Amino acid sequence: MTVETVLRGYADASADQIGRMEGFDPARLLAPVMTVLPTTAGRMLDVGAGTGYVAGWFAEQGHEATAVEPVEALRQAGERLRGDRVRWLDDRLPHLNVVRALREHLI
């Protein structure tokens, strides 16, 4: 299975899939690593962000959050849900060319 095949599967994201993604509790998801997360505001990069529920949570904690998502349907849903609290980039692993080009503005 290629990366493109996987991304096409996500590109058909239905409202139900987006709703399930939004149903995750970021604090619960991050609980195992909470002790190593910064306690002061900083910059966070959420790669493969989906709808950006984790990036949004970081923004709510006072961080400057950037969400990287290659699937337009998920990125657009995240933009609608998060407004301008999260910066969105259309980029993908493994190269993250857009992130690399903007590195000095993101890190």
PDB file of C-alpha atoms in Angstrom:
ATOM      1  CA  MET A   1       0.000   0.000   0.000  1.00  0.00           C
ATOM      2  CA  THR A   2       1.374   3.404  -0.968  1.00  0.00           C
ATOM      3  CA  VAL A   3       1.195   6.665   0.935  1.00  0.00           C
ATOM      4  CA  GLU A   4      -0.998   8.042  -1.841  1.00  0.00           C
ATOM      5  CA  THR A   5      -3.486   5.180  -1.368  1.00  0.00           C
ATOM      6  CA  VAL A   6      -3.707   5.863   2.345  1.00  0.00           C
ATOM      7  CA  LEU A   7      -4.139   9.609   1.800  1.00  0.00           C
ATOM      8  CA  ARG A   8      -6.899   8.981  -0.751  1.00  0.00           C
ATOM      9  CA  GLY A   9      -8.733   6.963   1.901  1.00  0.00           C
ATOM     10  CA  TYR A  10      -8.603   9.891   4.276  1.00  0.00           C
ATOM     11  CA  ALA A  11      -9.549  12.313   1.512  1.00  0.00           C
ATOM     12  CA  ASP A  12     -13.005  10.768   1.498  1.00  0.00           C
ATOM     13  CA  ALA A  13     -13.419  11.726   5.152  1.00  0.00           C
ATOM     14  CA  SER A  14     -17.063  11.841   6.008  1.00  0.00           C
ATOM     15  CA  ALA A  15     -18.679  14.034   8.631  1.00  0.00           C
ATOM     16  CA  ASP A  16     -18.896  10.878  10.767  1.00  0.00           C
ATOM     17  CA  GLN A  17     -15.146  10.254  10.514  1.00  0.00           C
ATOM     18  CA  ILE A  18     -14.416  13.879  11.338  1.00  0.00           C
ATOM     19  CA  GLY A  19     -16.806  13.677  14.288  1.00  0.00           C
ATOM     20  CA  ARG A  20     -15.032  10.601  15.632  1.00  0.00           C
ATOM     21  CA  MET A  21     -11.670  12.328  15.294  1.00  0.00           C
ATOM     22  CA  GLU A  22     -13.033  15.331  17.172  1.00  0.00           C
ATOM     23  CA  GLY A  23     -14.293  13.009  19.916  1.00  0.00           C
ATOM     24  CA  PHE A  24     -10.764  12.275  21.142  1.00  0.00           C
ATOM     25  CA  ASP A  25      -9.721  14.034  24.333  1.00  0.00           C
ATOM     26  CA  PRO A  26      -6.245  15.481  23.654  1.00  0.00           C
ATOM     27  CA  ALA A  27      -5.398  15.687  27.363  1.00  0.00           C
ATOM     28  CA  ARG A  28      -6.182  11.991  27.780  1.00  0.00           C
ATOM     29  CA  LEU A  29      -4.316  11.107  24.599  1.00  0.00           C
ATOM     30  CA  LEU A  30      -1.242  13.040  25.773  1.00  0.00           C
ATOM     31  CA  ALA A  31      -1.433  11.855  29.408  1.00  0.00           C
ATOM     32  CA  PRO A  32       1.476   9.380  29.045  1.00  0.00           C
ATOM     33  CA  VAL A  33       3.825  12.174  27.938  1.00  0.00           C
ATOM     34  CA  MET A  34       2.325  15.104  29.861  1.00  0.00           C
ATOM     35  CA  THR A  35       5.304  15.288  32.241  1.00  0.00           C
ATOM     36  CA  VAL A  36       7.719  15.990  29.372  1.00  0.00           C
ATOM     37  CA  LEU A  37       5.582  18.610  27.623  1.00  0.00           C
ATOM     38  CA  PRO A  38       6.560  22.253  28.080  1.00  0.00           C
ATOM     39  CA  THR A  39       4.768  24.065  30.869  1.00  0.00           C
ATOM     40  CA  THR A  40       5.474  27.516  29.415  1.00  0.00           C
ATOM     41  CA  ALA A  41       4.140  28.776  26.107  1.00  0.00           C
ATOM     42  CA  GLY A  42       6.133  27.711  23.091  1.00  0.00           C
ATOM     43  CA  ARG A  43       5.754  26.570  19.510  1.00  0.00           C
ATOM     44  CA  MET A  44       4.144  23.220  18.748  1.00  0.00           C
ATOM     45  CA  LEU A  45       4.126  21.364  15.443  1.00  0.00           C
ATOM     46  CA  ASP A  46       1.411  18.728  14.957  1.00  0.00           C
ATOM     47  CA  VAL A  47       2.381  16.589  11.942  1.00  0.00           C
ATOM     48  CA  GLY A  48      -0.420  14.490  10.488  1.00  0.00           C
ATOM     49  CA  ALA A  49      -2.813  16.672  12.430  1.00  0.00           C
ATOM     50  CA  GLY A  50      -6.078  15.423  10.964  1.00  0.00           C
ATOM     51  CA  THR A  51      -8.638  17.960  12.138  1.00  0.00           C
ATOM     52  CA  GLY A  52      -6.100  19.543  14.474  1.00  0.00           C
ATOM     53  CA  TYR A  53      -7.733  18.563  17.741  1.00  0.00           C
ATOM     54  CA  VAL A  54      -4.302  18.199  19.394  1.00  0.00           C
ATOM     55  CA  ALA A  55      -2.964  21.410  17.825  1.00  0.00           C
ATOM     56  CA  GLY A  56      -6.116  23.173  19.017  1.00  0.00           C
ATOM     57  CA  TRP A  57      -5.569  21.877  22.533  1.00  0.00           C
ATOM     58  CA  PHE A  58      -1.997  23.175  22.512  1.00  0.00           C
ATOM     59  CA  ALA A  59      -3.274  26.558  21.307  1.00  0.00           C
ATOM     60  CA  GLU A  60      -5.761  26.597  24.192  1.00  0.00           C
ATOM     61  CA  GLN A  61      -2.818  26.009  26.553  1.00  0.00           C
ATOM     62  CA  GLY A  62      -1.175  29.183  25.214  1.00  0.00           C
ATOM     63  CA  HIS A  63       1.184  27.642  22.676  1.00  0.00           C
ATOM     64  CA  GLU A  64       1.644  28.813  19.102  1.00  0.00           C
ATOM     65  CA  ALA A  65       0.360  25.748  17.248  1.00  0.00           C
ATOM     66  CA  THR A  66       0.988  24.759  13.646  1.00  0.00           C
ATOM     67  CA  ALA A  67      -0.922  21.819  12.168  1.00  0.00           C
ATOM     68  CA  VAL A  68       0.497  19.950   9.181  1.00  0.00           C
ATOM     69  CA  GLU A  69      -2.069  17.911   7.251  1.00  0.00           C
ATOM     70  CA  PRO A  70      -1.858  16.682   3.643  1.00  0.00           C
ATOM     71  CA  VAL A  71      -5.535  15.724   3.320  1.00  0.00           C
ATOM     72  CA  GLU A  72      -7.551  18.720   2.187  1.00  0.00           C
ATOM     73  CA  ALA A  73     -10.875  17.521   3.654  1.00  0.00           C
ATOM     74  CA  LEU A  74      -9.365  17.116   7.115  1.00  0.00           C
ATOM     75  CA  ARG A  75      -7.384  20.349   6.892  1.00  0.00           C
ATOM     76  CA  GLN A  76     -10.497  22.296   5.848  1.00  0.00           C
ATOM     77  CA  ALA A  77     -12.535  20.766   8.668  1.00  0.00           C
ATOM     78  CA  GLY A  78      -9.798  21.738  11.120  1.00  0.00           C
ATOM     79  CA  GLU A  79      -9.652  25.267   9.763  1.00  0.00           C
ATOM     80  CA  ARG A  80     -13.421  25.607  10.217  1.00  0.00           C
ATOM     81  CA  LEU A  81     -13.292  24.181  13.740  1.00  0.00           C
ATOM     82  CA  ARG A  82     -10.160  25.962  14.988  1.00  0.00           C
ATOM     83  CA  GLY A  83     -10.399  29.299  13.218  1.00  0.00           C
ATOM     84  CA  ASP A  84      -7.200  31.265  13.351  1.00  0.00           C
ATOM     85  CA  ARG A  85      -5.998  29.738  16.655  1.00  0.00           C
ATOM     86  CA  VAL A  86      -3.964  27.199  14.645  1.00  0.00           C
ATOM     87  CA  ARG A  87      -1.732  27.821  11.644  1.00  0.00           C
ATOM     88  CA  TRP A  88      -2.345  25.224   8.896  1.00  0.00           C
ATOM     89  CA  LEU A  89       0.144  23.842   6.395  1.00  0.00           C
ATOM     90  CA  ASP A  90      -0.434  21.481   3.482  1.00  0.00           C
ATOM     91  CA  ASP A  91       2.605  19.226   3.732  1.00  0.00           C
ATOM     92  CA  ARG A  92       3.482  15.568   4.226  1.00  0.00           C
ATOM     93  CA  LEU A  93       6.049  13.166   5.550  1.00  0.00           C
ATOM     94  CA  PRO A  94       8.711  12.079   4.940  1.00  0.00           C
ATOM     95  CA  HIS A  95      10.154  15.278   3.489  1.00  0.00           C
ATOM     96  CA  LEU A  96       8.039  18.063   5.025  1.00  0.00           C
ATOM     97  CA  ASN A  97       9.229  20.466   2.335  1.00  0.00           C
ATOM     98  CA  VAL A  98       6.873  23.287   3.372  1.00  0.00           C
ATOM     99  CA  VAL A  99       7.865  22.923   7.028  1.00  0.00           C
ATOM    100  CA  ARG A 100      11.541  22.957   6.065  1.00  0.00           C
ATOM    101  CA  ALA A 101      11.047  26.088   3.937  1.00  0.00           C
ATOM    102  CA  LEU A 102       9.339  27.832   6.863  1.00  0.00           C
ATOM    103  CA  ARG A 103      11.545  26.318   9.564  1.00  0.00           C
ATOM    104  CA  GLU A 104      12.937  29.587  10.890  1.00  0.00           C
ATOM    105  CA  HIS A 105       9.368  30.930  11.321  1.00  0.00           C
ATOM    106  CA  LEU A 106       8.110  27.754  13.016  1.00  0.00           C
ATOM    107  CA  ILE A 107      10.919  26.866  15.406  1.00  0.00           C
TER     108      ILE A 107
END
